[in-house]
DNA sequence: TGCCAGGCCGGGT
DNA sequence: ACCCGGCATGGC
């Protein structure tokens, strides 16, 4: 199945309009630091819990490097507890804030894509997935973040080899989809993973891609 | 009720 | 270059 067809089928199945993707990206682009903080909070955490944590944090501090650089780590910890891993994340957020004052993040994001990616990954608490989300959402660099859902779903669908690691999976997905579809592809695969293609008890019977999924045995 | 959630790090091989 | 334990709350 072609990448375009895959996307249009998923988009239809989940009833998402193009404008929603556009609006989402527009809403993120203007505040990269907030995207970074939100993405750190989302690490290995459900979106509900990470939103709670971010909202708690917003009640106490402006989500800017300047405000959080002066913040008390203990206060950050208490605010973001619902996200789990909260001591690590609080320390990471504080350190990111300290290191990214004076518009440093915007400077990083204005570099060429791969350089920006490497610099982001060199920051504590920022791995490939977080770097890719920030780049995809806030920079003009089409990359394909691979989270746990994307990895699982891509392997089951046969878009990515079973034994692929992060970088390999990213490569395969970047080759399969065209750059203007990375955002859609990323979000739609996550949606598919959360809704049908779950780690446990996947709902293959009602899955919109069951007819083309090798895992369910109906062949290509 | 144990397992998973939009990971990452540090240490060990 | 991989592999693994640790980190931690909340939901099903």
Short mmCIF file of N, CA and C in Angstrom, two decimals, chain A residues 40-162:
data_model
loop_
_atom_site.label_atom_id
_atom_site.label_comp_id
_atom_site.label_asym_id
_atom_site.label_seq_id
_atom_site.Cartn_x
_atom_site.Cartn_y
_atom_site.Cartn_z
N UNK A 40 9.34 16.50 27.16
CA UNK A 40 10.04 15.86 28.27
C UNK A 40 9.02 15.26 29.24
N UNK A 41 7.98 16.03 29.54
CA UNK A 41 6.97 15.53 30.47
C UNK A 41 6.24 14.31 29.91
N UNK A 42 6.18 14.21 28.61
CA UNK A 42 5.43 13.11 27.99
C UNK A 42 6.22 11.81 27.93
N UNK A 43 7.52 11.88 28.26
CA UNK A 43 8.34 10.69 28.11
C UNK A 43 7.84 9.52 28.95
N UNK A 44 7.58 8.43 28.30
CA UNK A 44 7.10 7.21 28.95
C UNK A 44 5.90 7.47 29.85
N UNK A 45 4.99 8.28 29.36
CA UNK A 45 3.85 8.75 30.15
C UNK A 45 2.64 8.92 29.25
N UNK A 46 1.46 8.67 29.77
CA UNK A 46 0.25 8.88 28.97
C UNK A 46 0.04 10.38 28.77
N UNK A 47 -0.63 10.72 27.70
CA UNK A 47 -0.81 12.14 27.40
C UNK A 47 -1.65 12.83 28.47
N UNK A 48 -2.62 12.13 28.99
CA UNK A 48 -3.46 12.72 30.03
C UNK A 48 -2.61 13.18 31.21
N UNK A 49 -1.73 12.30 31.64
CA UNK A 49 -0.90 12.62 32.80
C UNK A 49 0.13 13.71 32.50
N UNK A 50 0.65 13.71 31.29
CA UNK A 50 1.63 14.74 30.97
C UNK A 50 0.97 16.11 30.82
N UNK A 51 -0.29 16.13 30.32
CA UNK A 51 -1.02 17.40 30.24
C UNK A 51 -1.27 17.94 31.63
N UNK A 52 -1.70 17.05 32.52
CA UNK A 52 -1.92 17.48 33.89
C UNK A 52 -0.69 18.13 34.47
N UNK A 53 0.43 17.46 34.27
CA UNK A 53 1.69 17.96 34.81
C UNK A 53 2.02 19.33 34.23
N UNK A 54 1.86 19.45 32.92
CA UNK A 54 2.18 20.74 32.28
C UNK A 54 1.26 21.84 32.78
N UNK A 55 -0.01 21.53 32.93
CA UNK A 55 -0.94 22.54 33.42
C UNK A 55 -0.63 22.94 34.85
N UNK A 56 -0.29 21.98 35.66
CA UNK A 56 0.13 22.31 37.03
C UNK A 56 1.32 23.25 37.02
N UNK A 57 2.26 22.92 36.16
CA UNK A 57 3.48 23.73 36.09
C UNK A 57 3.17 25.15 35.60
N UNK A 58 2.25 25.24 34.64
CA UNK A 58 1.87 26.55 34.10
C UNK A 58 1.23 27.44 35.14
N UNK A 59 0.58 26.81 36.12
CA UNK A 59 -0.07 27.61 37.17
C UNK A 59 0.96 28.31 38.03
N UNK A 60 2.14 27.75 38.10
CA UNK A 60 3.16 28.31 38.99
C UNK A 60 4.20 29.14 38.26
N UNK A 61 4.56 28.70 37.06
CA UNK A 61 5.62 29.38 36.32
C UNK A 61 5.22 29.63 34.88
N UNK A 62 5.72 30.68 34.32
CA UNK A 62 5.65 30.83 32.87
C UNK A 62 6.60 29.81 32.27
N UNK A 63 6.17 29.18 31.19
CA UNK A 63 7.03 28.16 30.58
C UNK A 63 8.01 28.84 29.64
N UNK A 64 8.97 29.50 30.24
CA UNK A 64 10.05 30.13 29.48
C UNK A 64 11.36 29.76 30.16
N UNK A 65 12.45 29.77 29.42
CA UNK A 65 13.75 29.47 30.03
C UNK A 65 14.05 30.41 31.18
N UNK A 66 13.73 31.69 30.99
CA UNK A 66 14.06 32.68 32.01
C UNK A 66 13.33 32.40 33.31
N UNK A 67 12.03 32.11 33.22
CA UNK A 67 11.25 31.87 34.43
C UNK A 67 11.67 30.57 35.10
N UNK A 68 11.85 29.53 34.32
CA UNK A 68 12.15 28.23 34.92
C UNK A 68 13.60 28.11 35.37
N UNK A 69 14.46 28.94 34.79
CA UNK A 69 15.86 28.91 35.23
C UNK A 69 15.96 29.36 36.69
N UNK A 70 15.02 30.20 37.10
CA UNK A 70 15.05 30.71 38.47
C UNK A 70 14.15 29.90 39.40
N UNK A 71 13.48 28.91 38.83
CA UNK A 71 12.50 28.16 39.61
C UNK A 71 13.16 27.23 40.62
N UNK A 72 12.40 26.89 41.63
CA UNK A 72 12.85 25.94 42.64
C UNK A 72 12.54 24.53 42.14
N UNK A 73 13.57 23.69 42.10
CA UNK A 73 13.38 22.33 41.56
C UNK A 73 12.29 21.58 42.34
N UNK A 74 12.24 21.79 43.64
CA UNK A 74 11.25 21.10 44.46
C UNK A 74 9.83 21.50 44.05
N UNK A 75 9.67 22.77 43.71
CA UNK A 75 8.35 23.25 43.26
C UNK A 75 7.98 22.61 41.93
N UNK A 76 8.97 22.53 41.06
CA UNK A 76 8.72 21.89 39.78
C UNK A 76 8.33 20.43 40.00
N UNK A 77 9.07 19.77 40.86
CA UNK A 77 8.78 18.36 41.16
C UNK A 77 7.33 18.17 41.58
N UNK A 78 6.89 18.94 42.52
CA UNK A 78 5.53 18.75 43.03
C UNK A 78 4.49 19.00 41.96
N UNK A 79 4.76 20.00 41.12
CA UNK A 79 3.79 20.33 40.07
C UNK A 79 3.66 19.22 39.04
N UNK A 80 4.77 18.60 38.73
CA UNK A 80 4.74 17.66 37.61
C UNK A 80 4.62 16.20 38.03
N UNK A 81 4.35 15.96 39.27
CA UNK A 81 4.27 14.58 39.76
C UNK A 81 3.38 13.66 38.93
N UNK A 82 2.22 14.13 38.48
CA UNK A 82 1.36 13.22 37.72
C UNK A 82 2.03 12.61 36.50
N UNK A 83 3.08 13.25 36.01
CA UNK A 83 3.74 12.72 34.82
C UNK A 83 4.62 11.52 35.12
N UNK A 84 4.87 11.26 36.39
CA UNK A 84 5.78 10.18 36.73
C UNK A 84 7.22 10.56 36.45
N UNK A 85 8.16 9.76 36.96
CA UNK A 85 9.59 10.06 36.76
C UNK A 85 9.86 11.52 37.11
N UNK A 86 9.19 12.01 38.11
CA UNK A 86 9.12 13.46 38.28
C UNK A 86 10.39 14.11 38.80
N UNK A 87 11.19 13.37 39.55
CA UNK A 87 12.43 13.99 40.03
C UNK A 87 13.41 14.19 38.88
N UNK A 88 13.56 13.16 38.08
CA UNK A 88 14.42 13.28 36.89
C UNK A 88 13.95 14.42 35.99
N UNK A 89 12.65 14.40 35.71
CA UNK A 89 12.12 15.39 34.77
C UNK A 89 12.24 16.81 35.30
N UNK A 90 12.06 16.99 36.59
CA UNK A 90 12.18 18.33 37.18
C UNK A 90 13.61 18.84 37.02
N UNK A 91 14.55 17.97 37.29
CA UNK A 91 15.95 18.35 37.16
C UNK A 91 16.28 18.69 35.71
N UNK A 92 15.78 17.86 34.82
CA UNK A 92 16.02 18.08 33.39
C UNK A 92 15.43 19.42 32.93
N UNK A 93 14.20 19.69 33.32
CA UNK A 93 13.54 20.93 32.90
C UNK A 93 14.30 22.15 33.40
N UNK A 94 14.68 22.08 34.66
CA UNK A 94 15.44 23.19 35.24
C UNK A 94 16.75 23.41 34.49
N UNK A 95 17.44 22.33 34.23
CA UNK A 95 18.73 22.43 33.55
C UNK A 95 18.57 22.93 32.12
N UNK A 96 17.54 22.44 31.44
CA UNK A 96 17.27 22.91 30.08
C UNK A 96 17.02 24.42 30.09
N UNK A 97 16.24 24.87 31.07
CA UNK A 97 15.93 26.29 31.17
C UNK A 97 17.20 27.10 31.35
N UNK A 98 18.04 26.65 32.26
CA UNK A 98 19.29 27.36 32.51
C UNK A 98 20.15 27.44 31.25
N UNK A 99 20.18 26.34 30.54
CA UNK A 99 21.05 26.28 29.35
C UNK A 99 20.47 26.94 28.11
N UNK A 100 19.20 27.26 28.13
CA UNK A 100 18.57 27.76 26.90
C UNK A 100 18.04 29.18 27.01
N UNK A 101 18.52 29.93 28.00
CA UNK A 101 18.09 31.33 28.10
C UNK A 101 18.65 32.13 26.92
N UNK A 102 18.12 33.34 26.79
CA UNK A 102 18.59 34.25 25.73
C UNK A 102 18.38 33.71 24.32
N UNK A 103 17.28 33.03 24.14
CA UNK A 103 16.93 32.59 22.79
C UNK A 103 17.84 31.53 22.20
N UNK A 104 18.54 30.80 23.06
CA UNK A 104 19.46 29.79 22.53
C UNK A 104 18.74 28.69 21.77
N UNK A 105 17.55 28.35 22.24
CA UNK A 105 16.83 27.28 21.56
C UNK A 105 16.50 27.68 20.12
N UNK A 106 16.07 28.92 19.94
CA UNK A 106 15.77 29.38 18.58
C UNK A 106 17.00 29.35 17.69
N UNK A 107 18.13 29.65 18.28
CA UNK A 107 19.37 29.58 17.49
C UNK A 107 19.65 28.15 17.07
N UNK A 108 19.47 27.24 18.01
CA UNK A 108 19.69 25.82 17.68
C UNK A 108 18.75 25.40 16.56
N UNK A 109 17.49 25.81 16.68
CA UNK A 109 16.50 25.38 15.70
C UNK A 109 16.70 26.01 14.32
N UNK A 110 17.48 27.08 14.28
CA UNK A 110 17.71 27.73 12.98
C UNK A 110 18.90 27.15 12.25
N UNK A 111 19.60 26.24 12.89
CA UNK A 111 20.72 25.57 12.21
C UNK A 111 20.15 24.57 11.21
N UNK A 112 21.04 23.96 10.43
CA UNK A 112 20.52 22.94 9.53
C UNK A 112 20.04 21.75 10.37
N UNK A 113 19.10 21.01 9.82
CA UNK A 113 18.36 20.01 10.59
C UNK A 113 19.20 19.03 11.37
N UNK A 114 20.14 18.37 10.72
CA UNK A 114 20.92 17.34 11.39
C UNK A 114 21.80 17.92 12.49
N UNK A 115 22.33 19.12 12.25
CA UNK A 115 23.14 19.76 13.30
C UNK A 115 22.29 20.08 14.51
N UNK A 116 21.12 20.65 14.24
CA UNK A 116 20.22 20.99 15.34
C UNK A 116 19.86 19.73 16.12
N UNK A 117 19.65 18.66 15.39
CA UNK A 117 19.28 17.39 16.02
C UNK A 117 20.38 16.92 16.97
N UNK A 118 21.61 17.02 16.51
CA UNK A 118 22.73 16.59 17.35
C UNK A 118 22.88 17.46 18.59
N UNK A 119 22.73 18.76 18.41
CA UNK A 119 22.84 19.65 19.57
C UNK A 119 21.74 19.36 20.57
N UNK A 120 20.53 19.19 20.08
CA UNK A 120 19.42 18.89 20.98
C UNK A 120 19.69 17.60 21.76
N UNK A 121 20.16 16.58 21.06
CA UNK A 121 20.41 15.30 21.72
C UNK A 121 21.53 15.38 22.74
N UNK A 122 22.38 16.38 22.61
CA UNK A 122 23.47 16.51 23.58
C UNK A 122 22.99 17.11 24.90
N UNK A 123 21.78 17.63 24.91
CA UNK A 123 21.23 18.19 26.15
C UNK A 123 20.74 17.04 27.04
N UNK A 124 20.95 17.16 28.33
CA UNK A 124 20.52 16.11 29.24
C UNK A 124 19.00 15.98 29.22
N UNK A 125 18.55 14.75 29.09
CA UNK A 125 17.12 14.50 29.10
C UNK A 125 16.49 14.57 27.73
N UNK A 126 17.28 14.93 26.74
CA UNK A 126 16.78 15.00 25.37
C UNK A 126 17.42 13.90 24.54
N UNK A 127 16.64 12.91 24.21
CA UNK A 127 17.10 11.81 23.37
C UNK A 127 16.58 12.00 21.96
N UNK A 128 16.73 11.00 21.13
CA UNK A 128 16.32 11.12 19.73
C UNK A 128 14.83 11.41 19.57
N UNK A 129 14.01 10.79 20.37
CA UNK A 129 12.57 10.97 20.21
C UNK A 129 12.15 12.40 20.54
N UNK A 130 12.64 12.90 21.66
CA UNK A 130 12.31 14.26 22.07
C UNK A 130 12.86 15.27 21.06
N UNK A 131 14.07 15.06 20.62
CA UNK A 131 14.67 15.96 19.63
C UNK A 131 13.83 15.98 18.36
N UNK A 132 13.42 14.81 17.92
CA UNK A 132 12.65 14.74 16.68
C UNK A 132 11.28 15.40 16.81
N UNK A 133 10.65 15.25 17.95
CA UNK A 133 9.35 15.90 18.14
C UNK A 133 9.51 17.42 18.08
N UNK A 134 10.50 17.94 18.78
CA UNK A 134 10.72 19.39 18.79
C UNK A 134 11.04 19.89 17.38
N UNK A 135 11.88 19.17 16.69
CA UNK A 135 12.24 19.59 15.33
C UNK A 135 11.04 19.54 14.39
N UNK A 136 10.29 18.48 14.47
CA UNK A 136 9.15 18.33 13.57
C UNK A 136 8.09 19.39 13.84
N UNK A 137 7.85 19.66 15.11
CA UNK A 137 6.77 20.57 15.48
C UNK A 137 7.15 22.05 15.34
N UNK A 138 8.39 22.38 15.63
CA UNK A 138 8.71 23.80 15.75
C UNK A 138 9.75 24.31 14.76
N UNK A 139 10.42 23.40 14.06
CA UNK A 139 11.42 23.87 13.11
C UNK A 139 10.95 23.48 11.71
N UNK A 140 11.66 23.95 10.76
CA UNK A 140 11.30 23.60 9.40
C UNK A 140 12.12 22.41 8.94
N UNK A 141 12.16 21.41 9.80
CA UNK A 141 12.96 20.24 9.49
C UNK A 141 12.11 18.98 9.57
N UNK A 142 11.81 18.41 8.44
CA UNK A 142 10.97 17.21 8.45
C UNK A 142 11.73 15.97 8.93
N UNK A 143 11.43 15.54 10.12
CA UNK A 143 12.00 14.32 10.67
C UNK A 143 10.86 13.48 11.20
N UNK A 144 11.12 12.24 11.51
CA UNK A 144 10.03 11.34 11.91
C UNK A 144 10.27 10.76 13.29
N UNK A 145 9.64 11.32 14.30
CA UNK A 145 9.82 10.82 15.66
C UNK A 145 9.27 9.40 15.78
N UNK A 146 10.01 8.56 16.46
CA UNK A 146 9.57 7.18 16.65
C UNK A 146 9.34 6.94 18.14
N UNK A 147 8.09 6.92 18.54
CA UNK A 147 7.81 6.59 19.93
C UNK A 147 7.39 5.14 20.01
N UNK A 148 7.02 4.73 21.19
CA UNK A 148 6.73 3.32 21.40
C UNK A 148 5.61 2.82 20.48
N UNK A 149 4.61 3.68 20.25
CA UNK A 149 3.51 3.26 19.37
C UNK A 149 3.96 3.16 17.92
N UNK A 150 4.64 4.18 17.48
CA UNK A 150 5.12 4.19 16.08
C UNK A 150 6.01 2.97 15.83
N UNK A 151 6.88 2.68 16.78
CA UNK A 151 7.78 1.53 16.62
C UNK A 151 6.99 0.24 16.51
N UNK A 152 6.08 0.02 17.41
CA UNK A 152 5.30 -1.22 17.42
C UNK A 152 4.45 -1.37 16.16
N UNK A 153 3.71 -0.30 15.85
CA UNK A 153 2.80 -0.34 14.71
C UNK A 153 3.56 -0.52 13.40
N UNK A 154 4.67 0.20 13.26
CA UNK A 154 5.45 0.13 12.02
C UNK A 154 6.00 -1.27 11.79
N UNK A 155 6.42 -1.90 12.88
CA UNK A 155 6.94 -3.26 12.75
C UNK A 155 5.83 -4.24 12.41
N UNK A 156 4.70 -4.08 13.03
CA UNK A 156 3.60 -5.00 12.74
C UNK A 156 3.12 -4.84 11.30
N UNK A 157 3.11 -3.60 10.84
CA UNK A 157 2.66 -3.35 9.46
C UNK A 157 3.72 -3.72 8.42
N UNK A 158 4.93 -3.96 8.91
CA UNK A 158 6.00 -4.31 7.99
C UNK A 158 6.65 -3.10 7.32
N UNK A 159 6.41 -1.91 7.87
CA UNK A 159 7.05 -0.71 7.32
C UNK A 159 8.51 -0.65 7.76
N UNK A 160 8.81 -1.36 8.84
CA UNK A 160 10.12 -1.32 9.47
C UNK A 160 10.49 -2.75 9.86
N UNK A 161 11.75 -3.15 9.67
CA UNK A 161 12.16 -4.50 10.06
C UNK A 161 11.98 -4.75 11.55
N UNK A 162 11.70 -5.97 11.89
CA UNK A 162 11.44 -6.36 13.28
C UNK A 162 12.56 -5.94 14.23
#
